[in-house]
């Protein structure tokens, strides 16, 4: 019996004895891999429970288990060699108008959530570049959008419910649980299986976005904060050639009666008069509306529309966080590698993220610039470049995005997260035996 057959057979026994049909180990038709197709998951066994009770049963009966979101991470953070559990069937959305919160089942994606709350007059503070990801999976890795005053998506979590390794349901809130809560929100899947997440909402708003072309990096030396403050959310894109950002995307929140006027020039960059994709040559129809056309927050804050393939499709991603007050220096340090980087790159995006107090957040107590790379699917070449970029960024004590590709040594990671030991103790208090610990966590958090 080979590994696949063994896992199928043993999965069927577990499912048959203790779980309902809905929670049974599912054998998907296609290959079991992440969205980008660069990671083949190490198990055939995927549980898809239909209720919190079924989640508890799966957790109790599993020796090892890893929660899986919508599979958008590029590394093995969601992987397991034993079993994964998808919460996609837990899809309730409950708005509390008085508390100004929405509580979502862990399977809910931002794409599903946003129009529902908008129809009731509510909005979230920000979104990532794509709406396709699950709320639970996004907050677990401190996923972020842009905006000099916007914290990452996990910063609006006000409550979290998860099943710990014993199969018990744990509820933590920002209001009552202090430090424990701040440690648990960006949980990297290490504390348990989240079943629901409560998020702060605010009255709905309109956003208009415009794109400018060719902003010289020289402008960043003295005007970086001004440039990133020119909108509610600002992104610079570059291919690292010619010392310039190829595109600047500015997303402005519109107040009632706002003239919504866009200057023809922005720090020497020219207002685009056609819709653009961040990657030259890609069709712009996948992108959210530009040219200053106002629309609801959830149709402008992401770069990509829900019903289209976001970004490039077959690609790899990497992202490094550096302190915002040293952002220009860090950009120049990476620029030195431009002729190594560009041949393997689709595009780089430079975004700002406000600091926060979530222990494992890449922006923990540090206003940040995130230097992102969307790579061509050329792992041998990309994996040779990453250590070079990491060496260039060494003076900036860079923190890599938890859901993207990096090669930084575990000892370095440890030195960049002041609360790491407390995080490990917190994880142990919910999972004493390491049931939720996979190879990614063992290597990156527990090896040094
Ligand atoms: C095209 C593309 C664009 C992207 N753009 C951005 C961007 O703009 N900004 C950004 O910051 N990132 C971005 N990312 C990265 C992505 O947002 C993160 O990797 C995110 O964590 C993916 O969420 P997911 O639902 O797919 O979770 P997965 O990748 O499936 O899992 C991620 C982590 O969440 C944990 N997890 C998932 N569900 C649960 C649960 N119920 N309970 C406990 N833990 C759970 C997993 O165990 C794992 O540790 C992008 C990715 C892609 C593919």
Short mmCIF file of C-alpha atoms in Angstrom, two decimals, residues 141-289:
data_model
loop_
_atom_site.label_atom_id
_atom_site.label_comp_id
_atom_site.label_asym_id
_atom_site.label_seq_id
_atom_site.Cartn_x
_atom_site.Cartn_y
_atom_site.Cartn_z
CA UNK A 141 -0.39 35.82 8.58
CA UNK A 142 -0.96 39.57 9.23
CA UNK A 143 -2.07 40.15 5.65
CA UNK A 144 -2.22 43.86 4.81
CA UNK A 145 -3.21 46.47 2.26
CA UNK A 146 -1.62 49.90 2.07
CA UNK A 147 -2.11 53.25 3.80
CA UNK A 148 0.15 55.25 6.06
CA UNK A 149 -2.51 55.20 8.80
CA UNK A 150 -3.93 51.74 8.08
CA UNK A 151 -2.92 48.80 10.20
CA UNK A 152 -2.93 45.32 8.66
CA UNK A 153 -6.21 43.41 8.30
CA UNK A 154 -5.74 41.72 11.70
CA UNK A 155 -5.75 45.07 13.52
CA UNK A 156 -9.55 45.32 13.26
CA UNK A 157 -10.11 41.90 14.82
CA UNK A 158 -11.95 42.43 18.10
CA UNK A 159 -12.84 38.81 18.85
CA UNK A 160 -11.58 35.37 17.98
CA UNK A 161 -13.09 31.94 18.58
CA UNK A 162 -11.01 28.81 18.05
CA UNK A 163 -10.83 25.15 18.94
CA UNK A 164 -7.73 24.26 20.96
CA UNK A 165 -5.83 20.98 20.81
CA UNK A 166 -8.12 19.37 23.40
CA UNK A 167 -11.13 20.13 21.22
CA UNK A 168 -12.36 22.90 23.53
CA UNK A 169 -13.86 26.10 22.18
CA UNK A 170 -11.89 29.19 23.29
CA UNK A 171 -13.20 32.77 22.95
CA UNK A 172 -10.83 35.73 23.22
CA UNK A 173 -11.74 39.40 22.88
CA UNK A 174 -9.73 42.59 22.61
CA UNK A 175 -11.81 44.11 25.41
CA UNK A 176 -11.29 41.34 27.97
CA UNK A 177 -8.15 39.38 27.16
CA UNK A 178 -5.40 41.98 26.87
CA UNK A 179 -2.00 40.56 25.98
CA UNK A 180 -3.33 37.05 25.38
CA UNK A 181 -5.55 38.46 22.64
CA UNK A 182 -2.72 40.49 21.09
CA UNK A 183 -0.64 37.32 20.95
CA UNK A 184 -3.39 35.15 19.49
CA UNK A 185 -4.71 37.20 16.55
CA UNK A 186 -1.75 36.75 14.18
CA UNK A 187 -1.67 33.11 15.23
CA UNK A 188 0.11 31.47 12.25
CA UNK A 189 -2.30 28.56 12.72
CA UNK A 190 -0.34 27.57 15.85
CA UNK A 191 -2.96 28.01 18.57
CA UNK A 192 -5.88 26.11 17.16
CA UNK A 193 -8.50 26.05 14.45
CA UNK A 194 -10.36 29.38 14.26
CA UNK A 195 -14.09 28.91 13.82
CA UNK A 196 -15.17 32.56 13.80
CA UNK A 197 -13.65 36.03 13.76
CA UNK A 198 -15.22 39.33 14.86
CA UNK A 199 -14.15 42.48 12.99
CA UNK A 200 -14.75 46.18 13.65
CA UNK A 201 -16.84 47.85 10.96
CA UNK A 202 -17.41 51.51 10.13
CA UNK A 203 -20.01 53.36 8.04
CA UNK A 204 -19.62 52.57 4.35
CA UNK A 205 -17.62 54.95 2.15
CA UNK A 206 -16.76 55.63 -1.46
CA UNK A 207 -13.26 55.47 -2.92
CA UNK A 208 -11.83 56.78 -6.20
CA UNK A 209 -8.54 55.55 -7.56
CA UNK A 210 -6.18 56.94 -10.16
CA UNK A 211 -2.85 55.81 -11.50
CA UNK A 212 0.21 57.94 -12.29
CA UNK A 213 3.12 56.81 -14.45
CA UNK A 214 6.85 57.11 -13.87
CA UNK A 215 7.71 58.55 -10.48
CA UNK A 216 11.46 59.03 -10.03
CA UNK A 217 12.88 57.34 -6.92
CA UNK A 218 14.67 60.66 -6.28
CA UNK A 219 11.30 62.02 -5.15
CA UNK A 220 11.23 59.46 -2.34
CA UNK A 221 14.35 60.83 -0.69
CA UNK A 222 12.57 63.88 0.73
CA UNK A 223 8.88 63.28 -0.04
CA UNK A 224 8.21 59.65 0.84
CA UNK A 225 5.72 60.39 3.60
CA UNK A 226 3.98 63.06 1.49
CA UNK A 227 3.69 60.66 -1.44
CA UNK A 228 2.26 57.89 0.74
CA UNK A 229 -0.10 60.39 2.40
CA UNK A 230 -1.56 61.54 -0.93
CA UNK A 231 -4.36 59.00 -0.56
CA UNK A 232 -6.05 56.71 1.94
CA UNK A 233 -4.09 53.87 0.34
CA UNK A 234 -1.08 54.35 -1.95
CA UNK A 235 0.97 51.72 -3.79
CA UNK A 236 4.09 52.21 -5.88
CA UNK A 237 4.97 49.60 -8.50
CA UNK A 238 8.43 49.15 -9.99
CA UNK A 239 10.46 46.77 -12.15
CA UNK A 240 13.58 48.23 -10.45
CA UNK A 241 14.92 49.61 -13.74
CA UNK A 242 15.55 53.30 -14.49
CA UNK A 243 15.40 54.42 -10.85
CA UNK A 244 11.65 54.95 -10.90
CA UNK A 245 8.25 53.61 -9.93
CA UNK A 246 6.51 52.61 -13.14
CA UNK A 247 3.08 53.25 -11.61
CA UNK A 248 1.64 54.97 -8.53
CA UNK A 249 -1.85 53.84 -7.50
CA UNK A 250 -3.66 56.34 -5.28
CA UNK A 251 -6.93 55.37 -3.62
CA UNK A 252 -8.78 58.30 -2.02
CA UNK A 253 -11.71 58.14 0.35
CA UNK A 254 -14.36 60.55 -0.88
CA UNK A 255 -16.24 62.75 1.55
CA UNK A 256 -19.72 64.03 0.61
CA UNK A 257 -19.37 66.86 -1.94
CA UNK A 258 -15.72 65.99 -2.63
CA UNK A 259 -14.62 67.49 -5.97
CA UNK A 260 -12.65 64.30 -6.74
CA UNK A 261 -10.13 66.28 -8.76
CA UNK A 262 -6.88 64.65 -9.85
CA UNK A 263 -3.89 66.77 -10.82
CA UNK A 264 -2.29 65.93 -14.17
CA UNK A 265 1.09 65.61 -12.46
CA UNK A 266 2.14 64.05 -9.15
CA UNK A 267 5.75 64.66 -8.04
CA UNK A 268 6.70 64.59 -11.72
CA UNK A 269 4.64 61.46 -12.55
CA UNK A 270 1.92 61.75 -15.22
CA UNK A 271 -1.76 60.92 -14.68
CA UNK A 272 -2.65 57.85 -16.77
CA UNK A 273 -5.55 58.35 -19.14
CA UNK A 274 -6.24 54.65 -19.58
CA UNK A 275 -6.81 51.75 -17.20
CA UNK A 276 -3.60 49.90 -16.33
CA UNK A 277 -2.57 46.52 -14.90
CA UNK A 278 0.44 46.77 -12.55
CA UNK A 279 2.29 44.25 -14.73
CA UNK A 280 2.95 45.74 -18.17
CA UNK A 281 1.31 43.68 -20.91
CA UNK A 282 -1.38 42.13 -18.69
CA UNK A 283 -5.01 42.94 -19.50
CA UNK A 284 -6.36 45.67 -17.21
CA UNK A 285 -9.90 44.23 -17.20
CA UNK A 286 -8.94 42.15 -14.13
CA UNK A 287 -8.21 45.38 -12.21
CA UNK A 288 -10.58 47.50 -10.17
CA UNK A 289 -11.79 50.75 -11.79
#
